[in-house]
Short mmCIF file of C-alpha atoms and ligand atoms in Angstrom, two decimals:
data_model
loop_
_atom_site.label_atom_id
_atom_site.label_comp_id
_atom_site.label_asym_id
_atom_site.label_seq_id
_atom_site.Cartn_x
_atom_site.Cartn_y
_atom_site.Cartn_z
CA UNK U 1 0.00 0.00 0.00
CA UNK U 2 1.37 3.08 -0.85
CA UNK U 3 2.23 5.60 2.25
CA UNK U 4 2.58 9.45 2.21
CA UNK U 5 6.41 8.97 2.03
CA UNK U 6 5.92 7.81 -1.68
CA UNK U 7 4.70 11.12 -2.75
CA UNK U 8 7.59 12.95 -5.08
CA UNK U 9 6.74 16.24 -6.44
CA UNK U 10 8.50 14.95 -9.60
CA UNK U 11 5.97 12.31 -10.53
CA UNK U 12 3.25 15.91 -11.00
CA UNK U 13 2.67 17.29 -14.11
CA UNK U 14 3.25 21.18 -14.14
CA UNK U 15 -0.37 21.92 -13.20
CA UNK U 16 0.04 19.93 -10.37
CA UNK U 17 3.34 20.91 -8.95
CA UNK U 18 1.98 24.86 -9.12
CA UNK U 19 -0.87 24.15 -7.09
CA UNK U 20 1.13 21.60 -4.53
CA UNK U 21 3.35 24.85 -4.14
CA UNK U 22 0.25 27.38 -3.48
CA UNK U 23 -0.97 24.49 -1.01
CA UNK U 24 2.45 24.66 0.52
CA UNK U 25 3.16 28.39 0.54
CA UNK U 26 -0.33 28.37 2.07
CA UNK U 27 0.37 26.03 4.81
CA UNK U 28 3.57 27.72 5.83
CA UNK U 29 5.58 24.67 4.75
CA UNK U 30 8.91 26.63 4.34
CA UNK U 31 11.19 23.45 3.04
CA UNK U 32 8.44 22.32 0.59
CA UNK U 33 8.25 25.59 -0.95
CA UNK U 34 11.76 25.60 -1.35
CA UNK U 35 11.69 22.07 -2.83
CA UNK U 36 9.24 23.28 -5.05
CA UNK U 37 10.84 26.47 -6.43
CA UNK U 38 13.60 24.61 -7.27
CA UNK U 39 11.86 22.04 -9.03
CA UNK U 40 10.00 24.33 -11.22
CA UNK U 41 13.24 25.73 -11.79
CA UNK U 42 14.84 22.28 -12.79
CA UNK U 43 12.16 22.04 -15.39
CA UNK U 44 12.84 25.12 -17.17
CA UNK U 45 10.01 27.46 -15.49
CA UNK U 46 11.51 30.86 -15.98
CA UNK U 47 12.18 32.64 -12.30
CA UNK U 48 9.64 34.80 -13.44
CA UNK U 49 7.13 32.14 -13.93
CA UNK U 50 8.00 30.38 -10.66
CA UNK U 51 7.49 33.58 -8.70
CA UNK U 52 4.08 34.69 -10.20
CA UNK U 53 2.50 31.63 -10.37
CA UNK U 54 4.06 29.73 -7.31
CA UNK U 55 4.74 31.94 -5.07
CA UNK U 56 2.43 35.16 -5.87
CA UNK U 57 -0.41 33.11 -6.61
CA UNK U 58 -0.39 31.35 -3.18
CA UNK U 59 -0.08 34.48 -0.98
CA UNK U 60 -3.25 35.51 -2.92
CA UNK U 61 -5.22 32.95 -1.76
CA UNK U 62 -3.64 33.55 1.86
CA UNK U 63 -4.52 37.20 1.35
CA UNK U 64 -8.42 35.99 0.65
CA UNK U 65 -8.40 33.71 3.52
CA UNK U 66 -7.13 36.17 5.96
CA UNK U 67 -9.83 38.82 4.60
CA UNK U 68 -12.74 36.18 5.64
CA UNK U 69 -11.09 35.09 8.95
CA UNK U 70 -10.33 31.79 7.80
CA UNK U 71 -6.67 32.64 8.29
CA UNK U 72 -5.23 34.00 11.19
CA UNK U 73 -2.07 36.51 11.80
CA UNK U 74 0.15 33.47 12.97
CA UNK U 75 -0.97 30.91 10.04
CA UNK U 76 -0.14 34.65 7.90
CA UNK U 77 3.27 34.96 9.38
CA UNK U 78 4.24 31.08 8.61
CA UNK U 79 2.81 31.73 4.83
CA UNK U 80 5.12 34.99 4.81
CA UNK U 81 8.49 32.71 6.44
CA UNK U 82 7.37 30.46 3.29
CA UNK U 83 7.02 32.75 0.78
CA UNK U 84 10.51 34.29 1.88
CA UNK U 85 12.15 30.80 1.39
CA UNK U 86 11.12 30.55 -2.03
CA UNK U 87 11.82 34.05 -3.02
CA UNK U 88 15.26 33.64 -1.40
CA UNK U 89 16.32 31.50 -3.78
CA UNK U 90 14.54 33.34 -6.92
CA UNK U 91 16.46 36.13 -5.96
CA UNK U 92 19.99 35.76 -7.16
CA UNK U 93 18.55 34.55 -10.60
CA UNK U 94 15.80 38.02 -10.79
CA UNK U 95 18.66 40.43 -9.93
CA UNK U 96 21.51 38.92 -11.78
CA UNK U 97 21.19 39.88 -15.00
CA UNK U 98 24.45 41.19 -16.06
CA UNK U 99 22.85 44.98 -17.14
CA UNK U 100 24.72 47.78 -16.24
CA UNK U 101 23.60 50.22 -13.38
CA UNK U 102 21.21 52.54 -14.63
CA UNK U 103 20.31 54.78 -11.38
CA UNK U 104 19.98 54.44 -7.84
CA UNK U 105 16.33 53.92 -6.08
CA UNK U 106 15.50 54.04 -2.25
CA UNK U 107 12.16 52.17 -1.21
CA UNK U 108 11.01 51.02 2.12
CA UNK U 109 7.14 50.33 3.46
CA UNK U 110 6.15 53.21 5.41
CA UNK U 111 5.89 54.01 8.72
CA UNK U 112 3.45 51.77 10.93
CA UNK U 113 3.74 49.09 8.30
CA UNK U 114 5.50 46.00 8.62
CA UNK U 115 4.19 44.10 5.39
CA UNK U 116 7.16 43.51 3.16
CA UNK U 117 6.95 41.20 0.88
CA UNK U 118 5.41 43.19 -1.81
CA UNK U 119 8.55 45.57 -1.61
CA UNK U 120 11.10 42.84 -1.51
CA UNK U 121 10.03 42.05 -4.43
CA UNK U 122 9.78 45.69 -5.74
CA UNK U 123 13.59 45.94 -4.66
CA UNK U 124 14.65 42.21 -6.59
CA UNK U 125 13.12 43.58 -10.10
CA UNK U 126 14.74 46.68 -9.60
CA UNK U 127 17.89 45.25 -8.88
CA UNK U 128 17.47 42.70 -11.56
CA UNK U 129 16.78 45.83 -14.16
CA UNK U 130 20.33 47.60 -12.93
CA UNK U 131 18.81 50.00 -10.61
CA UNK U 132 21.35 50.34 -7.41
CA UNK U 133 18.72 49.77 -4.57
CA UNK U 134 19.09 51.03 -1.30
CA UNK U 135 16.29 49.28 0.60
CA UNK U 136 15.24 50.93 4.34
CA UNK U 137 12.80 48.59 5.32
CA UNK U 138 10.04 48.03 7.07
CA UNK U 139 8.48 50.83 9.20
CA UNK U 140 9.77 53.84 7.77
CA UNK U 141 9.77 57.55 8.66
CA UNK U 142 10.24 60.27 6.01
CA UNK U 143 13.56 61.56 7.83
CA UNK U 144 14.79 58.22 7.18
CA UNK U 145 13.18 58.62 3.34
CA UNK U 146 15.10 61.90 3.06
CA UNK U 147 18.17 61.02 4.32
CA UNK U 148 19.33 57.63 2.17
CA UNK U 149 17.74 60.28 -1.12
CA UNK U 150 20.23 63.08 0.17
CA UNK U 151 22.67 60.37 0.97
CA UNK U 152 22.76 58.08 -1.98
CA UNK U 153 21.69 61.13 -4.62
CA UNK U 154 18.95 58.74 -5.88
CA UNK U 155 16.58 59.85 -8.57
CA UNK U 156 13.87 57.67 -7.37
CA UNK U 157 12.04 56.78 -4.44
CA UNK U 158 9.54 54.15 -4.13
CA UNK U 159 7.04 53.75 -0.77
CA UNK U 160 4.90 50.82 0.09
CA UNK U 161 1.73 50.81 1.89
CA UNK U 162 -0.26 47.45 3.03
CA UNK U 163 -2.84 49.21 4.91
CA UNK U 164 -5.42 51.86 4.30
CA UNK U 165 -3.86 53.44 7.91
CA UNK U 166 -0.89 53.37 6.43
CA UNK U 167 -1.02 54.39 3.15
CA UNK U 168 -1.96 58.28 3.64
CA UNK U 169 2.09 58.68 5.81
CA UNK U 170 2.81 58.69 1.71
CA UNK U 171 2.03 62.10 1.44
CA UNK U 172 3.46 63.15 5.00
CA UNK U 173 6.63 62.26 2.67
CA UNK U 174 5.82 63.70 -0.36
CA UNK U 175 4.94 66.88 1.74
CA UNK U 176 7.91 66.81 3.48
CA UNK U 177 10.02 66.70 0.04
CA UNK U 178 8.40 69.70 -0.87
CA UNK U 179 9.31 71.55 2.40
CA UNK U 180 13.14 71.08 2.06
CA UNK U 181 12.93 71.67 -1.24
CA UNK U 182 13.70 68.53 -2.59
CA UNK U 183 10.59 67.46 -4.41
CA UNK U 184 12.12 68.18 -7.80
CA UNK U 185 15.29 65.69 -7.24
CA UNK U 186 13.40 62.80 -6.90
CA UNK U 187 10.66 61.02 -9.00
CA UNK U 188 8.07 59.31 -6.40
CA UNK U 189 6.46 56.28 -7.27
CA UNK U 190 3.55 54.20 -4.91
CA UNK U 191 2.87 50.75 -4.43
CA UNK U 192 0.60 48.17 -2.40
CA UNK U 193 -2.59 46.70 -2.65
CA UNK U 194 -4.99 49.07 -1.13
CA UNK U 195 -3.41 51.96 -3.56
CA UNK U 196 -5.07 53.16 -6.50
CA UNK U 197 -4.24 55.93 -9.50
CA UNK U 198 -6.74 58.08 -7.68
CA UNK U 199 -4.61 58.16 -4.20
CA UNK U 200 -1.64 58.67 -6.27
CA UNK U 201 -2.04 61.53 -8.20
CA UNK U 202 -4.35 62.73 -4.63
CA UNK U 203 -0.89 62.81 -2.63
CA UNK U 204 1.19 64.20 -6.11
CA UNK U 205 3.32 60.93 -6.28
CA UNK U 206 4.88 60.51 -9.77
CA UNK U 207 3.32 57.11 -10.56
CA UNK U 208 0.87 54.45 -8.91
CA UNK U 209 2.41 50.76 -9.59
CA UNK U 210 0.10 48.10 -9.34
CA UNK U 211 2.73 45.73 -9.59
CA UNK U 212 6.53 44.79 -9.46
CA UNK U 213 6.90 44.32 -13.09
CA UNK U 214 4.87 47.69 -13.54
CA UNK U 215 7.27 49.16 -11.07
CA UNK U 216 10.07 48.70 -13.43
CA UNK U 217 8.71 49.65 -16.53
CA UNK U 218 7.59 53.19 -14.65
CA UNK U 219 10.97 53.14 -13.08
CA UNK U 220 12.97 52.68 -16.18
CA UNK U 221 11.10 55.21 -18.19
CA UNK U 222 11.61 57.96 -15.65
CA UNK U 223 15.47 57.12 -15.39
CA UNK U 224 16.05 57.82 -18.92
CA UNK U 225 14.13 60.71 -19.27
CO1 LIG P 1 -1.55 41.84 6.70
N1 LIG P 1 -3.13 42.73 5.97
N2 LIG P 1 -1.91 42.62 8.46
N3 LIG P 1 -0.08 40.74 7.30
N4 LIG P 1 -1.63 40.97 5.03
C1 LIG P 1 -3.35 42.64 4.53
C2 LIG P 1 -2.68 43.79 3.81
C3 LIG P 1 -4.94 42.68 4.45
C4 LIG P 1 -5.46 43.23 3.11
C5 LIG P 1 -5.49 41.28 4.75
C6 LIG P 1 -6.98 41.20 4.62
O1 LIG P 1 -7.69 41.67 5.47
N5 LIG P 1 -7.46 40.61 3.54
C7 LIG P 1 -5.29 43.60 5.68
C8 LIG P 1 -5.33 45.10 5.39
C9 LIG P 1 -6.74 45.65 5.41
C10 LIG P 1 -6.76 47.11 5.18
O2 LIG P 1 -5.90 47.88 5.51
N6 LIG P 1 -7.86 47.54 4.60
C11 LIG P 1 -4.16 43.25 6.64
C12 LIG P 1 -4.20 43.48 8.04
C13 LIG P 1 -5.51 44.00 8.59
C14 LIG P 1 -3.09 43.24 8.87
C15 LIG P 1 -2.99 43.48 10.39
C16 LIG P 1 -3.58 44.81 10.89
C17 LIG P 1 -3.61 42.26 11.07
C18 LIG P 1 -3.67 42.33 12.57
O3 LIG P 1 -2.69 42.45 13.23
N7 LIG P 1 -4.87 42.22 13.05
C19 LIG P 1 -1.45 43.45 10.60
C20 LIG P 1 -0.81 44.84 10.41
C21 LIG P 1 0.62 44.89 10.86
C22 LIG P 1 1.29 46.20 10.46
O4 LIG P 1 1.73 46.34 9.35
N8 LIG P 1 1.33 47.16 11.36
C23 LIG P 1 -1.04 42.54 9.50
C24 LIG P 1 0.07 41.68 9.58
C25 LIG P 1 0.45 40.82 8.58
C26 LIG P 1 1.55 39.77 8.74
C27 LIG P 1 2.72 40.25 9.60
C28 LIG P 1 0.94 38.54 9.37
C29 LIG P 1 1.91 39.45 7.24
C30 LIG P 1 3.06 40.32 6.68
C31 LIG P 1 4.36 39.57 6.64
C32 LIG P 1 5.40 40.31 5.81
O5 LIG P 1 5.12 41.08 4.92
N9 LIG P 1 6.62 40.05 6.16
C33 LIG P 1 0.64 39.90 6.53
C34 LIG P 1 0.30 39.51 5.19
C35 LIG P 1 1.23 38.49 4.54
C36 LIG P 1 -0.82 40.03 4.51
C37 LIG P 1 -1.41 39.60 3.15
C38 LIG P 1 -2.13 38.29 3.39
C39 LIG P 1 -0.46 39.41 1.99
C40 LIG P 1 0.42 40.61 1.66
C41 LIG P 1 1.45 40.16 0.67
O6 LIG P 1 2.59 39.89 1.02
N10 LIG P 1 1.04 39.98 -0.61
C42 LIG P 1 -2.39 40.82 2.84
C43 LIG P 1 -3.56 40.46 1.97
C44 LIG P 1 -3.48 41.07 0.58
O7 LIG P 1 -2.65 41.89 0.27
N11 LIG P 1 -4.41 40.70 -0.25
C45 LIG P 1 -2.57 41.41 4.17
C46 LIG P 1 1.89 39.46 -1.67
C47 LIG P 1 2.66 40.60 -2.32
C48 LIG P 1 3.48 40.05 -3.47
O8 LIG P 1 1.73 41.53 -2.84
O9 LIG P 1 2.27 43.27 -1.08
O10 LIG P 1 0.38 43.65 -2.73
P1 LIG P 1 1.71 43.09 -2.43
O11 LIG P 1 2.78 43.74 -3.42
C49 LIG P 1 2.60 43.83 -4.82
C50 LIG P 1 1.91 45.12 -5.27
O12 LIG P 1 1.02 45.66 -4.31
C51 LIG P 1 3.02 46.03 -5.64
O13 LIG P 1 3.97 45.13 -6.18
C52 LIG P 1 4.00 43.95 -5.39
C53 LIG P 1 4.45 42.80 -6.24
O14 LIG P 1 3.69 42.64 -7.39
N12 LIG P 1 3.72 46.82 -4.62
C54 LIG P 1 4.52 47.86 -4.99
C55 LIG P 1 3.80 46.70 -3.30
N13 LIG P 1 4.58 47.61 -2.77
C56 LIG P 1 5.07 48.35 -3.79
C57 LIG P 1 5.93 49.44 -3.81
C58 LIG P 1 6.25 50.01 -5.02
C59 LIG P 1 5.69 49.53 -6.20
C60 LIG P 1 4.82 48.45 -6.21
O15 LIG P 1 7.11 51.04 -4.99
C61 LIG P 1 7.50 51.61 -6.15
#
């Protein structure tokens, strides 16, 4: 009779193996996601791929779950550790790309925020598109925003908002650019999921983002302006 210890992720078809790695990223399975990045990666699934449909597509479904209170914060956290494992490995092969550096970007989630995989992944694509990224965090303030600009002379700075409490500290920034004159250095672009075009051009950012790979297409056209 066949056990459980029979089961080999390489006996699935594609289909199969995407959906055993949403099931895993869902139940916080941190080793089995791994194991299953890197199997979609032995079979010739791009990085890109992997990410969007592995990973991405399972926190969705978290995301849903929490949002109905089938999920709770700790079963959230372990589906966050998971997600982490997989992109940790994704990560060398989205940022290595060979392409020359094409400007420098600060981002970080803002202040009373703590979500951060969204951004992380924000940061890999930029990296990956040879944009020097100078990543603050989680949690942060719009000194701290204002300082790594001043410090690293970036031309772009990129904020992340998981929270509809959160997401209006975007213009505390923007405001706060504009008050030490500084507004005109740096072209400001907004992420996260409760963010629209509407809030955007509300708090004067330069661009809304709905997505990573949106985030470098916006990025790239403003650094070669
Ligand atoms: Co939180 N959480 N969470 N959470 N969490 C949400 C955001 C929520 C929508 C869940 C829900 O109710 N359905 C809800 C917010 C509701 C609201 O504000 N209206 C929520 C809540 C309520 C909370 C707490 C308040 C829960 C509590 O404590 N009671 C708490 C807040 C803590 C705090 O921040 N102060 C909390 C905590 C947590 C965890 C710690 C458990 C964990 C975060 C772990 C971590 O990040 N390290 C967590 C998670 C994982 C989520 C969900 C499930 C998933 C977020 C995620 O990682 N998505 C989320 C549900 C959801 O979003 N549907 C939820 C995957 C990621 C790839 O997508 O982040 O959208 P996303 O990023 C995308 C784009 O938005 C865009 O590109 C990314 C890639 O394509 N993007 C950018 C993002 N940032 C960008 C910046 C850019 C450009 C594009 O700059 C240029």
């Amino acid at each position: 009779m066949a056990d459980q210890n029979d089961f080999d992720i390489r006996d699935l078809n594609d289909d199969e193996l995407i959906e055993t790695l949403n099931d895993d990223l869902y139940d916080g399975l941190a080793d089995e996601v791994a194991e299953g990045v890197n199997e979609c990666l032995r079979r010739g699934m791009t990085p890109n791929e992997t990410l969007t449909l592995g990973l991405v597509g399972g926190m969705q479904i978290v995301g849903e779950d929490f949002g109905a209170g089938v999920l709770f914060v700790p079963e959230v956290l372990m589906a966050a550790k998971a997600m982490k494992a997989g992109m940790a490995i994704l990560r060398p092969l989205l940022a290595e790309t060979g392409v020359s550096k094409v400007g420098t970007a600060v981002i970080g989630t803002v202040k009373g925020d703590i979500h951060d995989i969204g951004k992380n992944l924000v940061s890999m694509m930029w990296e990956g598109a040879g944009i020097e990224v100078i990543d603050l965090g989680i949690n942060t303030d719009a000194d701290a925003y204002l300082k790594a600009i001043e410090e690293n002379n970036a031309q772009l700075l990129g904020m992340s908002a998981l929270l509809t409490t959160t997401m209006p500290y975007m213009g505390v920034v923007i405001e706060e650019l504009k008050k030490r004159d500084m507004r005109n250095r740096v072209n400001v672009l907004v992420g996260g999921a409760p963010l629209n075009d509407a809030f955007s051009e509300e708090i004067e950012a330069d661009a809304y983002c709905k997505d990573a790979a949106v985030a470098v297409a916006v990025a790239k056209k403003f650094l070669s302006m």
